[in-house]
Each structure stands twice: as C-alpha cells, then as structure tokens.
Coordinates of C-alpha atoms and ligand atoms in Angstrom, one line a residue:
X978 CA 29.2 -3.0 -13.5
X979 CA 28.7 -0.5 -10.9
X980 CA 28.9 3.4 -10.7
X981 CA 26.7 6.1 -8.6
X982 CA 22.9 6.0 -7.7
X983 CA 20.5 9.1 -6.3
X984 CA 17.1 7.9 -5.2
X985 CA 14.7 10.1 -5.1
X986 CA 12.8 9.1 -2.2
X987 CA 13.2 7.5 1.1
X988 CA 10.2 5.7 2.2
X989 CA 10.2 1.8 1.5
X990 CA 10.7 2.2 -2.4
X991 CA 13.6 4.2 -2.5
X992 CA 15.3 2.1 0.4
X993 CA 15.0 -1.1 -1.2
X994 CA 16.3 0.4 -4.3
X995 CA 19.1 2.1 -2.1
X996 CA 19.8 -1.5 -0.6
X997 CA 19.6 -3.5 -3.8
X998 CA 21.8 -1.3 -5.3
X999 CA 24.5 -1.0 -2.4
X1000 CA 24.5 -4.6 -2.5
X1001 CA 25.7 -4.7 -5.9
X1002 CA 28.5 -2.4 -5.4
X1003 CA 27.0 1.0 -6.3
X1004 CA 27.1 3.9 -4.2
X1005 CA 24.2 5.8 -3.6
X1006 CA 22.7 9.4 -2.3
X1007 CA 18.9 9.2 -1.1
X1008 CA 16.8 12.3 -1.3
X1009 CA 13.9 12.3 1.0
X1010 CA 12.0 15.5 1.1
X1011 CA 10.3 14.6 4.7
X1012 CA 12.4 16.6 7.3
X1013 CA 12.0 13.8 10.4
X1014 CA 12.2 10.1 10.6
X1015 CA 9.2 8.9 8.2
X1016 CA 7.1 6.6 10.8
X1017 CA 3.1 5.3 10.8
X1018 CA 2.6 5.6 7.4
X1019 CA 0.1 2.5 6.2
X1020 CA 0.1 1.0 9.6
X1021 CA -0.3 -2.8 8.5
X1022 CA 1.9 -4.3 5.9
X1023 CA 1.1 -8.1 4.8
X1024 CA 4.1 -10.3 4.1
X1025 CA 4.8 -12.5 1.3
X1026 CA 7.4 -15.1 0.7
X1027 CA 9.0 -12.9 -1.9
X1028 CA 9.1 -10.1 0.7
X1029 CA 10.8 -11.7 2.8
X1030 CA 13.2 -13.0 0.4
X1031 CA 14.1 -9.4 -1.0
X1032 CA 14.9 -8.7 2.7
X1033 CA 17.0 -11.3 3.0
X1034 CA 18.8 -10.6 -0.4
X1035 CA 19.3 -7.0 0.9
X1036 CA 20.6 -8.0 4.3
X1037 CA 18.0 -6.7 6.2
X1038 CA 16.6 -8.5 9.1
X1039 CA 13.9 -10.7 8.9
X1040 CA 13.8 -11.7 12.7
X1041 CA 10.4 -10.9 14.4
X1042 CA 9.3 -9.8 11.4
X1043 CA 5.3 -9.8 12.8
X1044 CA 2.3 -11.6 13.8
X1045 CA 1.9 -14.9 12.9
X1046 CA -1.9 -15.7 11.5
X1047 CA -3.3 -18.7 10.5
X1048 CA -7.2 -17.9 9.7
X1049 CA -9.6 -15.8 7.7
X1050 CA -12.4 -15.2 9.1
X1051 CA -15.3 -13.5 7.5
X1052 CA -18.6 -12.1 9.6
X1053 CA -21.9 -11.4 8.9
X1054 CA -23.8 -7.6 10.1
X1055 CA -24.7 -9.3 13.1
X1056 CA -21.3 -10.5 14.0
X1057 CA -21.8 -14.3 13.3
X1058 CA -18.7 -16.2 11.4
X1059 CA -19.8 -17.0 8.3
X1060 CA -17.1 -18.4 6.7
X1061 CA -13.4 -19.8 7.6
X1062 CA -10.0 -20.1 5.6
X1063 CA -7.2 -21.5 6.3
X1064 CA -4.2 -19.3 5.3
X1065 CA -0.9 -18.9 7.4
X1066 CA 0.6 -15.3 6.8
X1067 CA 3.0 -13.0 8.6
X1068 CA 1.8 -9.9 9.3
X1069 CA 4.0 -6.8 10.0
X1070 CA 3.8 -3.3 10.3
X1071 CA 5.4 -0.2 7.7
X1072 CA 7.3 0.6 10.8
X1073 CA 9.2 -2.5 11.0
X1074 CA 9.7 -2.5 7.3
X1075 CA 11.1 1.0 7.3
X1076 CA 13.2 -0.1 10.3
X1077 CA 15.4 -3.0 8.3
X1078 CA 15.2 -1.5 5.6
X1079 CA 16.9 1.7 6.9
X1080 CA 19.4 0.0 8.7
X1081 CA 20.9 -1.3 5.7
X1082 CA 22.2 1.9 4.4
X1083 CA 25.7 3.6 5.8
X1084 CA 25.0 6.6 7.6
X1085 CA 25.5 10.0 5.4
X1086 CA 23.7 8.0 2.5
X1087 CA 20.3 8.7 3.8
X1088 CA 19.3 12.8 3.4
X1089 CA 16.5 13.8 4.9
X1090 CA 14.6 17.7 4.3
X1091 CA 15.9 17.6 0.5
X1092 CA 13.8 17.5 -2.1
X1093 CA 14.2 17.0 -5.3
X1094 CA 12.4 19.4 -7.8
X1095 CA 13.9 18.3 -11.6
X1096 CA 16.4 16.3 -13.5
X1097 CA 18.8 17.0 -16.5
X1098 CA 19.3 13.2 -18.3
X1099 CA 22.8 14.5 -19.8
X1100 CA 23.5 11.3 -22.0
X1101 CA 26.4 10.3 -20.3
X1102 CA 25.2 11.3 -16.6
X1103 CA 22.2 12.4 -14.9
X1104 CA 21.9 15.7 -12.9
X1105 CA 19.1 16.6 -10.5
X1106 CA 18.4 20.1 -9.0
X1107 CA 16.9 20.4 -5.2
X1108 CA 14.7 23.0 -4.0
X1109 CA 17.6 24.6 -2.1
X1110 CA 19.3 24.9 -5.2
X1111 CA 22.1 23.0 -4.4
X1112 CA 22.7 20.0 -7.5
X1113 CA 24.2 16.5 -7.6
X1114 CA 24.9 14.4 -10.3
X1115 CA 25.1 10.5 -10.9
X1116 CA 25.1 7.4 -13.6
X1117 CA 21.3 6.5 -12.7
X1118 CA 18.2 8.2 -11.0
X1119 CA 15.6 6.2 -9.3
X1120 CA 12.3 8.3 -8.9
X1121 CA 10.7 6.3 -5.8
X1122 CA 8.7 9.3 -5.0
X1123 CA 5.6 7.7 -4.5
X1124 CA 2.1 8.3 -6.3
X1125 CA 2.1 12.1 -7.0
X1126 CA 6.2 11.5 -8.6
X1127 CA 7.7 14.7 -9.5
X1128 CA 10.2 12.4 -11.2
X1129 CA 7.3 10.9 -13.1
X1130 CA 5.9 14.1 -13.5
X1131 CA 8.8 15.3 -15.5
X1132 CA 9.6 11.6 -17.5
X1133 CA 5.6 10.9 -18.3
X1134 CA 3.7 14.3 -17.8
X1135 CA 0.5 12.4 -19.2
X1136 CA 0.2 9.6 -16.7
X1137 CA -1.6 11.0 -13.1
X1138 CA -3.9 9.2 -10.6
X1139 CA -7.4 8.1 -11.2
X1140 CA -9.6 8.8 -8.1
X1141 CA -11.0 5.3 -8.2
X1142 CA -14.4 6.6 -6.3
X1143 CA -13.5 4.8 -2.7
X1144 CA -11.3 6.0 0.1
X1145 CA -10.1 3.6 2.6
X1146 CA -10.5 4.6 6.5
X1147 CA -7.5 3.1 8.5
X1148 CA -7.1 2.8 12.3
X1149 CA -5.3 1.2 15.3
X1150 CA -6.5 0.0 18.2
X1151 CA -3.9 -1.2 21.1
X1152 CA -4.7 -4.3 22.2
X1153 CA -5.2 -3.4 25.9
X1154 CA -8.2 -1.1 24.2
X1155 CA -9.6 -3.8 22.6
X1156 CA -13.0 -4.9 23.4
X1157 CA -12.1 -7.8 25.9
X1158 CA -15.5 -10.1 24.7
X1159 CA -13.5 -9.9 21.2
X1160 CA -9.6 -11.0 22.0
X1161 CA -10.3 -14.7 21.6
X1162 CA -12.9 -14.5 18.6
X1163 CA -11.9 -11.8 16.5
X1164 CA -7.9 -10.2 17.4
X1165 CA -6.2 -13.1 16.3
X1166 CA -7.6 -13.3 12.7
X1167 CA -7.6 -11.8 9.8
X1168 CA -10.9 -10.7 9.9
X1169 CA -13.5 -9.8 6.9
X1170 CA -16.7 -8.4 6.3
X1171 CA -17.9 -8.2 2.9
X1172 CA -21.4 -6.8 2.2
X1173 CA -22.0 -5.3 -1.1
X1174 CA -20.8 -1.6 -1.0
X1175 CA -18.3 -1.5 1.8
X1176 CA -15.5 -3.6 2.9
X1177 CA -13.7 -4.4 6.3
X1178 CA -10.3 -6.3 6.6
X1179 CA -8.4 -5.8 9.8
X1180 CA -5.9 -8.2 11.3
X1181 CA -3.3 -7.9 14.6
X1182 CA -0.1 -6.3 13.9
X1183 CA 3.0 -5.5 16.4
X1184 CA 2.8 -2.8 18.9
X1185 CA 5.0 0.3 18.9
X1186 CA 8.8 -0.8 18.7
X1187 CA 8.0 -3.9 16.8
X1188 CA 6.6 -5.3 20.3
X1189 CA 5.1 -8.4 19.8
X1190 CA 4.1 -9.6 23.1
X1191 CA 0.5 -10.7 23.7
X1192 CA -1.1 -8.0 25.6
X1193 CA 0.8 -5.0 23.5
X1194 CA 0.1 -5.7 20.1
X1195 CA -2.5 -3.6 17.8
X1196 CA -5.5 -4.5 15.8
X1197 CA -5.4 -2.9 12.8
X1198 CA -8.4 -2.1 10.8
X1199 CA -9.0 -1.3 7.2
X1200 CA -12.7 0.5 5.9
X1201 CA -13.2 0.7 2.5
X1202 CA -15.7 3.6 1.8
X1203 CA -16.8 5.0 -1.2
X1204 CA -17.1 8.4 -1.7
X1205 CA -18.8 10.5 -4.4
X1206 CA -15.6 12.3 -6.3
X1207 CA -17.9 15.2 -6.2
X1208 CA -17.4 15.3 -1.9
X1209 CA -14.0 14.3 -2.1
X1210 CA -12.9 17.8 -2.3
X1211 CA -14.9 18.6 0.9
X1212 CA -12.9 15.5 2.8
X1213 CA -9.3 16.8 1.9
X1214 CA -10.6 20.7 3.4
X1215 CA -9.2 20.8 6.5
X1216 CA -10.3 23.2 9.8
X1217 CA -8.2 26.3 8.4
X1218 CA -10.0 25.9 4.8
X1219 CA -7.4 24.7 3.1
X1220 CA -8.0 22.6 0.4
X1221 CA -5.7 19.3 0.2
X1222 CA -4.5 18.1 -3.2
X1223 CA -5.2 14.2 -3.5
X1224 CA -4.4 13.2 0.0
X1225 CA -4.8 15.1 3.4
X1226 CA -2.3 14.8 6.7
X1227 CA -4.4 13.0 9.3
X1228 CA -4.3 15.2 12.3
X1229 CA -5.9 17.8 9.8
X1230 CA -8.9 16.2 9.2
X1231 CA -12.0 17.5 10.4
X1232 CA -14.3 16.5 12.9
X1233 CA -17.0 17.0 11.4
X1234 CA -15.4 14.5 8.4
X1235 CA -14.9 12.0 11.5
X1236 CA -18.3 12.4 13.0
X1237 CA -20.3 11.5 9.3
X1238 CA -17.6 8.5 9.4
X1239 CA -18.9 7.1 12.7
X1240 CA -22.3 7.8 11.8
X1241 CA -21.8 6.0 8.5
X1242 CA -19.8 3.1 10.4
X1243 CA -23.1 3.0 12.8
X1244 CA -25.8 2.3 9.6
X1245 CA -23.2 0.1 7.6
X1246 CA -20.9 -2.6 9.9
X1247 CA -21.0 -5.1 11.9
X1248 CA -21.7 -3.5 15.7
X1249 CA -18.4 -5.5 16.9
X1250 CA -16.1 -3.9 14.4
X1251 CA -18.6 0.1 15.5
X1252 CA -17.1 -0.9 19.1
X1253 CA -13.4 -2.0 17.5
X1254 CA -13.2 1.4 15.8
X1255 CA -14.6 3.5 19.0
X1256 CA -11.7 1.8 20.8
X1257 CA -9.0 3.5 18.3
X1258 CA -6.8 6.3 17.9
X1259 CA -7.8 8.6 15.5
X1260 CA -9.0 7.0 12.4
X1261 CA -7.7 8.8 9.2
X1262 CA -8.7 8.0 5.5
X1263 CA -6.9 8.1 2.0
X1264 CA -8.8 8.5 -1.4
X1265 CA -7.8 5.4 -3.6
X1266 CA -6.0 6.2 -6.9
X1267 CA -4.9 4.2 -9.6
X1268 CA -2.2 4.9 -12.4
X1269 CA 0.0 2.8 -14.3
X1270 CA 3.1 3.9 -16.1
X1271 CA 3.7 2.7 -19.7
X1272 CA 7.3 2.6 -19.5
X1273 CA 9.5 2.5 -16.2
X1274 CA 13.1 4.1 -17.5
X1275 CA 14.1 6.6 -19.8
X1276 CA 17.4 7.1 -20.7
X1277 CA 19.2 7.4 -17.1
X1278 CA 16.5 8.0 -15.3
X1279 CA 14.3 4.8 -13.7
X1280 CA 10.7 4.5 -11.5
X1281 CA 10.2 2.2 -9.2
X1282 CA 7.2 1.6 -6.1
X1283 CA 4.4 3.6 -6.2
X1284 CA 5.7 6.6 -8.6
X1285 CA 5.7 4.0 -11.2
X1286 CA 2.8 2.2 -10.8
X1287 CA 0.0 1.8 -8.0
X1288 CA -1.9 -1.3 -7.0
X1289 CA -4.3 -0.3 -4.9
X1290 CA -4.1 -1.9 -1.6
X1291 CA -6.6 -4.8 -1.9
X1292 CA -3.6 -6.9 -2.8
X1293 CA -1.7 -5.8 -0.1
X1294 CA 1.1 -5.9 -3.0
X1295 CA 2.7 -2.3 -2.3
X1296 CA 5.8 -3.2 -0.6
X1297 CA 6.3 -6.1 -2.7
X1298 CA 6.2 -4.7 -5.8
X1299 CA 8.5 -1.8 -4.7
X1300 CA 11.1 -4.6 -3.4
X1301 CA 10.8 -6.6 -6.9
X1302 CA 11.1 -3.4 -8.6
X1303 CA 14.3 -2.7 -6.5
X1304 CA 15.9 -5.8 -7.3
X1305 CA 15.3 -6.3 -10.9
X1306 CA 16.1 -2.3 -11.3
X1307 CA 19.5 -3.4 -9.4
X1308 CA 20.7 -6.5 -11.6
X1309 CA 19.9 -5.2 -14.8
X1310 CA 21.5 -2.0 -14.4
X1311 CA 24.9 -4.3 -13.0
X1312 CA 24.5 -6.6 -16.1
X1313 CA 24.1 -4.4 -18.3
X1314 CA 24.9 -0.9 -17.6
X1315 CA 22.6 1.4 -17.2
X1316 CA 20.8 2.8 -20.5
X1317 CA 20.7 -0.8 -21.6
X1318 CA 20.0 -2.1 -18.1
X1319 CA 17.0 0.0 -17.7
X1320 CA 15.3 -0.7 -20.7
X1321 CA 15.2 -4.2 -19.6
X1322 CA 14.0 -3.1 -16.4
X1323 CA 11.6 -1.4 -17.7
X1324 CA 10.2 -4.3 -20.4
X1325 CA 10.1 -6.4 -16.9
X1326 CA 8.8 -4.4 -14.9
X1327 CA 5.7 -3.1 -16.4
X1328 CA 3.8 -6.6 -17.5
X1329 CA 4.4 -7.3 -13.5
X1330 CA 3.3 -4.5 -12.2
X1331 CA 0.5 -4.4 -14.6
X1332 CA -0.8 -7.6 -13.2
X1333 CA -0.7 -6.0 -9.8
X1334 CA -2.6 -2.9 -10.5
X1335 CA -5.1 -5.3 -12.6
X1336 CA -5.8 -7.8 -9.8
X1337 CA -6.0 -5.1 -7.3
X1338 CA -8.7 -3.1 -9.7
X1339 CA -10.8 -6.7 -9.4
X1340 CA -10.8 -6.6 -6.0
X1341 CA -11.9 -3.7 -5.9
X1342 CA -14.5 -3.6 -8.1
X1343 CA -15.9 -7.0 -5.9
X1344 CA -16.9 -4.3 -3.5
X1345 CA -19.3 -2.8 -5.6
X1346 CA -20.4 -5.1 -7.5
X1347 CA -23.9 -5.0 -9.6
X1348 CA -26.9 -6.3 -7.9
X1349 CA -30.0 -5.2 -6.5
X1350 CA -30.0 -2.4 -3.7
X1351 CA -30.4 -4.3 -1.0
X1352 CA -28.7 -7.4 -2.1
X1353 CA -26.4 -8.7 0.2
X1354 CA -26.4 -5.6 2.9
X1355 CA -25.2 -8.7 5.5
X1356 CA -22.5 -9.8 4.3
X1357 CA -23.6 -13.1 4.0
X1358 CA -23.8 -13.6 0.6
X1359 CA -21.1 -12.1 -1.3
X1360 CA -21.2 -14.0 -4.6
X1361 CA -17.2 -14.1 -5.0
X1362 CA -16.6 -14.1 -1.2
X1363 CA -13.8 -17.5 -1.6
X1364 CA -11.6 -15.9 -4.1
X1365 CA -11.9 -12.0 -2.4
X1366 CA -10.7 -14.4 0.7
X1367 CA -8.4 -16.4 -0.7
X1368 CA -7.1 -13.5 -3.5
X1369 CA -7.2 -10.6 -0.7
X1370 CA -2.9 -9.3 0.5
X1371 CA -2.2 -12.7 -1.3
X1372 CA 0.9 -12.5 -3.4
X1373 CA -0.6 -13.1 -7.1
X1374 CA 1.6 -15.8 -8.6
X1375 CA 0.0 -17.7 -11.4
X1376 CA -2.8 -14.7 -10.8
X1377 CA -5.5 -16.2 -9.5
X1378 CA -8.8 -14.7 -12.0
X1379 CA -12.1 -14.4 -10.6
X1380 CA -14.6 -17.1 -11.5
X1381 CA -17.6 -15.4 -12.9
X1382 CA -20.1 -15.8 -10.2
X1383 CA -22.6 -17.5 -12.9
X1384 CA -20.8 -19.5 -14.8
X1385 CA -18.1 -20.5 -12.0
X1386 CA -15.6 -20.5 -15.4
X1387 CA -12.6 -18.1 -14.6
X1388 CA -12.2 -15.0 -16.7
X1389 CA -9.4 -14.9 -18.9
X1390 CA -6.4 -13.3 -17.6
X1391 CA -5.5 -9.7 -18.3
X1392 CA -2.3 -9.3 -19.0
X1393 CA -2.1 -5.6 -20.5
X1394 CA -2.3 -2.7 -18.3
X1395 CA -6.1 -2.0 -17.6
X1396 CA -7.7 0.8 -18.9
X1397 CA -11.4 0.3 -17.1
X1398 CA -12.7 2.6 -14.4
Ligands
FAD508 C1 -4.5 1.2 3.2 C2 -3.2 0.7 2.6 C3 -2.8 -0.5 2.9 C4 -1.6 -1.0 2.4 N1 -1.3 -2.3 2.7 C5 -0.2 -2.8 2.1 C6 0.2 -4.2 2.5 O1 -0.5 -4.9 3.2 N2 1.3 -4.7 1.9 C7 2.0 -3.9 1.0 O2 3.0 -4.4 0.5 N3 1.7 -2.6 0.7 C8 0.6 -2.0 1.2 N4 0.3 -0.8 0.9 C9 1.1 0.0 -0.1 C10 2.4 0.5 0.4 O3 2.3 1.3 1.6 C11 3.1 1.3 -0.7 O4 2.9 0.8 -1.9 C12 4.6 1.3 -0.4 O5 4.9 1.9 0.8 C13 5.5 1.8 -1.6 O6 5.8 3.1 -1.3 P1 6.9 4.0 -2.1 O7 8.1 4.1 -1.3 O8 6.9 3.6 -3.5 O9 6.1 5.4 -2.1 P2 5.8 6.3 -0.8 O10 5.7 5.5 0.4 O11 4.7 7.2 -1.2 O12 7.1 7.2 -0.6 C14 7.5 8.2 -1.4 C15 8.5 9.1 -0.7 O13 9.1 10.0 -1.5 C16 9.2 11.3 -0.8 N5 9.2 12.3 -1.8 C17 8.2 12.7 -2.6 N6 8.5 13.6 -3.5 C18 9.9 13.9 -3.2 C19 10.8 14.8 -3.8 N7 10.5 15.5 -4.8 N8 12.1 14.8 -3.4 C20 12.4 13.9 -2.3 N9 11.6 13.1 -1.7 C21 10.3 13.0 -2.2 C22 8.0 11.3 0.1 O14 8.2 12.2 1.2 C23 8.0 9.8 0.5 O15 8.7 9.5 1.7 C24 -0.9 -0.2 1.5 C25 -1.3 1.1 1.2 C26 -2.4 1.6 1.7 C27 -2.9 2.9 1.3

C-alpha cells in the first residue's frame, strides 16, 4: 500500500522517514522550518551496524562514511592512561549523515523556510496548516520536529522535556590545531575521562566536506557539565538580554558564560583535554532533556526521532533510533495501511525507544553517582568505569545493565519507560 506522506521536519529524522518512505513507493512533502541548508548541528555522530544498514536500505551512501577507531582509552586528571578497550567503531559526523541522507530525496520534495504550526486528523486524510497560511493535505503526517515537537505538542500536550540537571559543552578542534605532543597519544582514540561529577568523551571525526585525510580531520570533544536548573536560565540569556527557551543558538552565547566554562574546565579536567579545548572553535553547550512519549501515532498522524522520544546522548543512540523509527514507521504503514499501520508502529516503537531513553538515563546518572565529595576527583576510580566504556555510543542490543558496583550482580532490566529523575 502506498499513498502521500508530509514530514514535518527536515533534519536526520524527517529525512530518514522521507527516504524510507519513498522507498516504499509513497510520495512525500518535507516541511523544514530552517530557511538555509541545516549543517553543524551535533558535530560527531557514532555509527552502528544498524545505522549503517538503514542507510543502505534507503539508498544512501555508506562510502567514507568516517574515521575508523579501534580503542577506548580512558585518562586519569593528570593525563596518565588508565585503562584500555578494545572496540572498533566508525565514527562520522551529522554533516555527512545529513549529506546521504538528503541526497536521497528528488528535488522539490525537500521545503525549506516552511513551518508547520497545526494539523487537522480528518479521518480519512490529514491536513496541516503553515505559518504562511498556505495548507496541504496527505494520507499520513510524520512529526520529526525534534525535542520541542509542535506536532507532539498538539497529539500529547502533557508530555515536555525534563531538564535532566547537566548540559553537555561541545567543541571542534581541526587537527592542524591540535596540540602536536597529543596526535599519536590521544587524536586517534576515543578518549574518556570519568571522574565523579563531570564527564569527557571526545573522539576524531572527518574534516569539513567529509575530508578524511590525516592532517584535516577534527577532534571532537564532548563535556558533560552540570548545571544548577536554577542558573540555567542565566546560560540561555544571551548579550541582548534575551532569554532563550530550552536551548540557545551558539554564536549567542555570552562570554562571560564561556569564560566561567574555561575557568571551570581549568579546576575540573585533565590539563591535556584544558589545552585540547583552548585549541577549538567556539565551544557551545546544550541543556540535557529527557521525555518519552507514551504512544507514537494517533490516528494519521505518527512521531518519530527526537519529537517522539529523546535518549540523551550518552548512548550516542539519536540517529539510530530516528532511522529505526523511519523504517518500522515505513513498513507498517505499506503493510497495513496507515491507521492500522501506525498503531503497530506505535506498539513497536515505544518499548525500543524506551530502552534507549532508559540506558541513556544510566549513563547518565554514572556521572553523578553517590559517594563521598572527594571520591574519585581523578578519574581513576570510577566504580562502573568497564560498562560506562564498554556501554558508552554502543548500540544496546541485548541492553547491557549495569552491574551494581557492590554486588558485581547486574540489575534487572527495565523495560517500561523510566519515570526517575
Ligand atoms: C551532544 C550530542 C551528541 C550526540 N551524539 C549522537 C551520536 O553519537 N549518535 C547519534 O545517533 N545521535 C547523537 N545525538 C542525537 C542526534 O543528534 C539526534 O537524536 C538526531 O539528530 C535526531 O534528530 P531529529 O531529526 O529527530 O530532530 P532534530 O535534529 O531536532 O530536527 C528537528 C527539525 O525539525 C525542524 N522543525 C521544528 N519545528 C518545525 C515545524 N514546526 N515545522 C517545520 N520544521 C520544524 C527543525 O528546524 C529541525 O531541523 C547527539 C545529540 C547531542 C546533543
């Protein structure tokens, strides 16, 4: 079965839903409210095996997808190794992603500058209105409008984003900036340090134009912070005095917000990854949120990606999810048509995700864990510090429970949607 498709949303989500749908014969209409080519956004992307099967089952290019890594190495405050994994993994950047991904779809299918401000589920069709006024209607509407979803807004008005109490600081460094002591130790790696509190990852990724050539790559680095909910609102005020809901652009925010960063970065990490970041462009930050849909479809109208459900970036799960979303959201719907399509979407989708967003809320929590103030400072002595290696961007099949750091027995699995803070 096929028929007609608007996605709301043109960033990774609403691509691989446009692609997985195309594929199956629908013709679709993508609504993305950004008026230029989206670029930058997330920087590093860690691949999977099922990543790179969705882009092959899309027809998207999987040639040069990234760097190639085959270590995790985590250090200690005073930059010594103090442990060593081996774990092969391609790592790529949103760019690339975006790239394929976008070249899958015909030209004219793609709209960028139009947003999407309601829909109208008419039974037998579904009609969306855009802030130009102008309307269009189809058989299905895919809300992959990311984490603040006007779609979702409208299906599930209850469910917003949690501020989970961290942000995560991101930056690039070219690899001609970086710190030429640290090429052969530390570039090539995917690197960790894991005191109790804070939380570095950073790994190589390609240079601009997917350029993967040694010399013009980029190190990117990943800082997770936390940060009182009571200062956030400070953080997202930018130098006119405006006031940024949830997230702020990153050329708008302050110095002032940048200078307590490096002072922070100064007191807490490891001097080698103080000189990495003073080697970067611009670091920029994002507040951590969490939210989980209970139900993915209604009627004609389907989630997918982040608008449905957010697992926060510990398990480097984003894209992923959004591509398995995508693909399940396309074969149901073109087995079954869509009301009855979408509700099993939906009942397949949530459990998955669910385990995302759960696994992801571990992780996180393994940065601030309970334990005495000064308990592991160095990052020597992270109690979990094997599975937070071997669990971190990893794709969760069979989902991998922490042992309890006592007992060394693994919790139970959690297989309902999490409702902790
Ligand atoms: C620090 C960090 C690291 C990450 N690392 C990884 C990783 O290693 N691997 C991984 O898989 N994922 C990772 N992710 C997650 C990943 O970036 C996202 O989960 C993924 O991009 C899914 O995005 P999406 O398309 O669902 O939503 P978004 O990227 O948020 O896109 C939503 C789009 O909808 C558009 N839009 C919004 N409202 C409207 C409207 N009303 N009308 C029209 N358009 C609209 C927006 O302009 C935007 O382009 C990471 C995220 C972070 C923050």
């Amino acid at each position: 079965m096929t028929g007609t498709a608007i996605v709301v949303g043109g960033s990774i989500g609403g691509l691989f839903a446009a692609a997985a749908l195309s594929a199956k014969g629908w013709q679709v209409r993508v609504y993305e409210r950004s008026p230029v080519e989206l670029a930058g956004r997330g920087a590093g992307i860690v691949t999977h095996e099922k990543l790179i099967s969705a882009l092959e089952q899309v027809s998207a290019s999987t040639r040069n997808l990234g760097v190639s890594l085959t270590e995790r190495v985590a250090f200690d405050k005073a930059g010594n190794v103090v442990h060593r994994m081996h774990l092969p993994q391609i790592v790529t950047s949103w760019d690339r992603v975006y790239q394929v991904l976008r070249q899958t779809l015909p030209n004219g299918a793609y709209q960028q500058g139009r947003s999407v401000v309601r829909f109208d589920d008419r039974g037998d069709s579904v009609r969306v209105e855009l802030d130009d006024g102008m309307r269009d209607e189809a058989d299905l509407l895919v809300g992959a409008d990311g984490f603040r979803s006007a779609i979702r807004g409208q299906m599930l008005p209850d469910v917003t984003p949690q501020y989970s109490g961290y942000v995560v600081w991101r930056a690039l460094v070219r690899e001609a900036d970086f710190p030429e002591d640290l090429r052969n130790t530390v570039f090539p790696h995917f690197g960790f340090f894991l005191p109790r509190g804070t939380q570095i990852i950073a790994y190589p990724i390609a240079g601009p134009d997917n350029d993967l050539r040694p010399g013009h790559r980029r190190y990117n680095i990943v800082w997770y912070s936390r940060v009182d909910p009571a200062d956030l609102p400070g953080m997202l005020t930018d130098t006119a005095g405006t006031q940024h809901t949830l997230t702020i652009p990153p050329p708008k925010v302050r110095d002032d917000v940048l200078d307590a960063m490096k002072a922070e970065a100064e007191r807490d990490l490891p001097r080698l990854f103080v000189r990495i970041l003073d080697s970067s462009e611009r670091p920029f930050f994002t507040p951590i949120y969490d939210h989980q849909s209970p139900v993915m479809a209604q009627g004609r109208v389907a989630l997918s990606g982040d608008a449905a459900c957010v697992a926060r970036p510990h398990v480097g799960m984003g894209v992923t999810k959004a591509a398995d979303d995508a693909l399940a959201l396309a074969d149901n719907v073109s087995a079954q048509g869509v009301k009855d399509g979408l509700m099993a979407y939906s009942a397949e989708r949530v459990p998955a995700s669910g385990e995302a967003h759960h696994l992801a809320r571990e992780l996180g929590a393994q940065i601030f864990y309970e334990g005495a103030a000064d308990e592991n400072r160095d990052g020597r002595d992270h109690p979990v510090r094997d599975w937070v290696m071997k669990t971190t961007a990893v794709y969760p099949g069979g989902h991998r429970h922490r042992p309890d750091p006592v007992s060394g027995q693994v919790l139970v699995p959690c297989r309902t949607p999490c409702s902790r803070a």
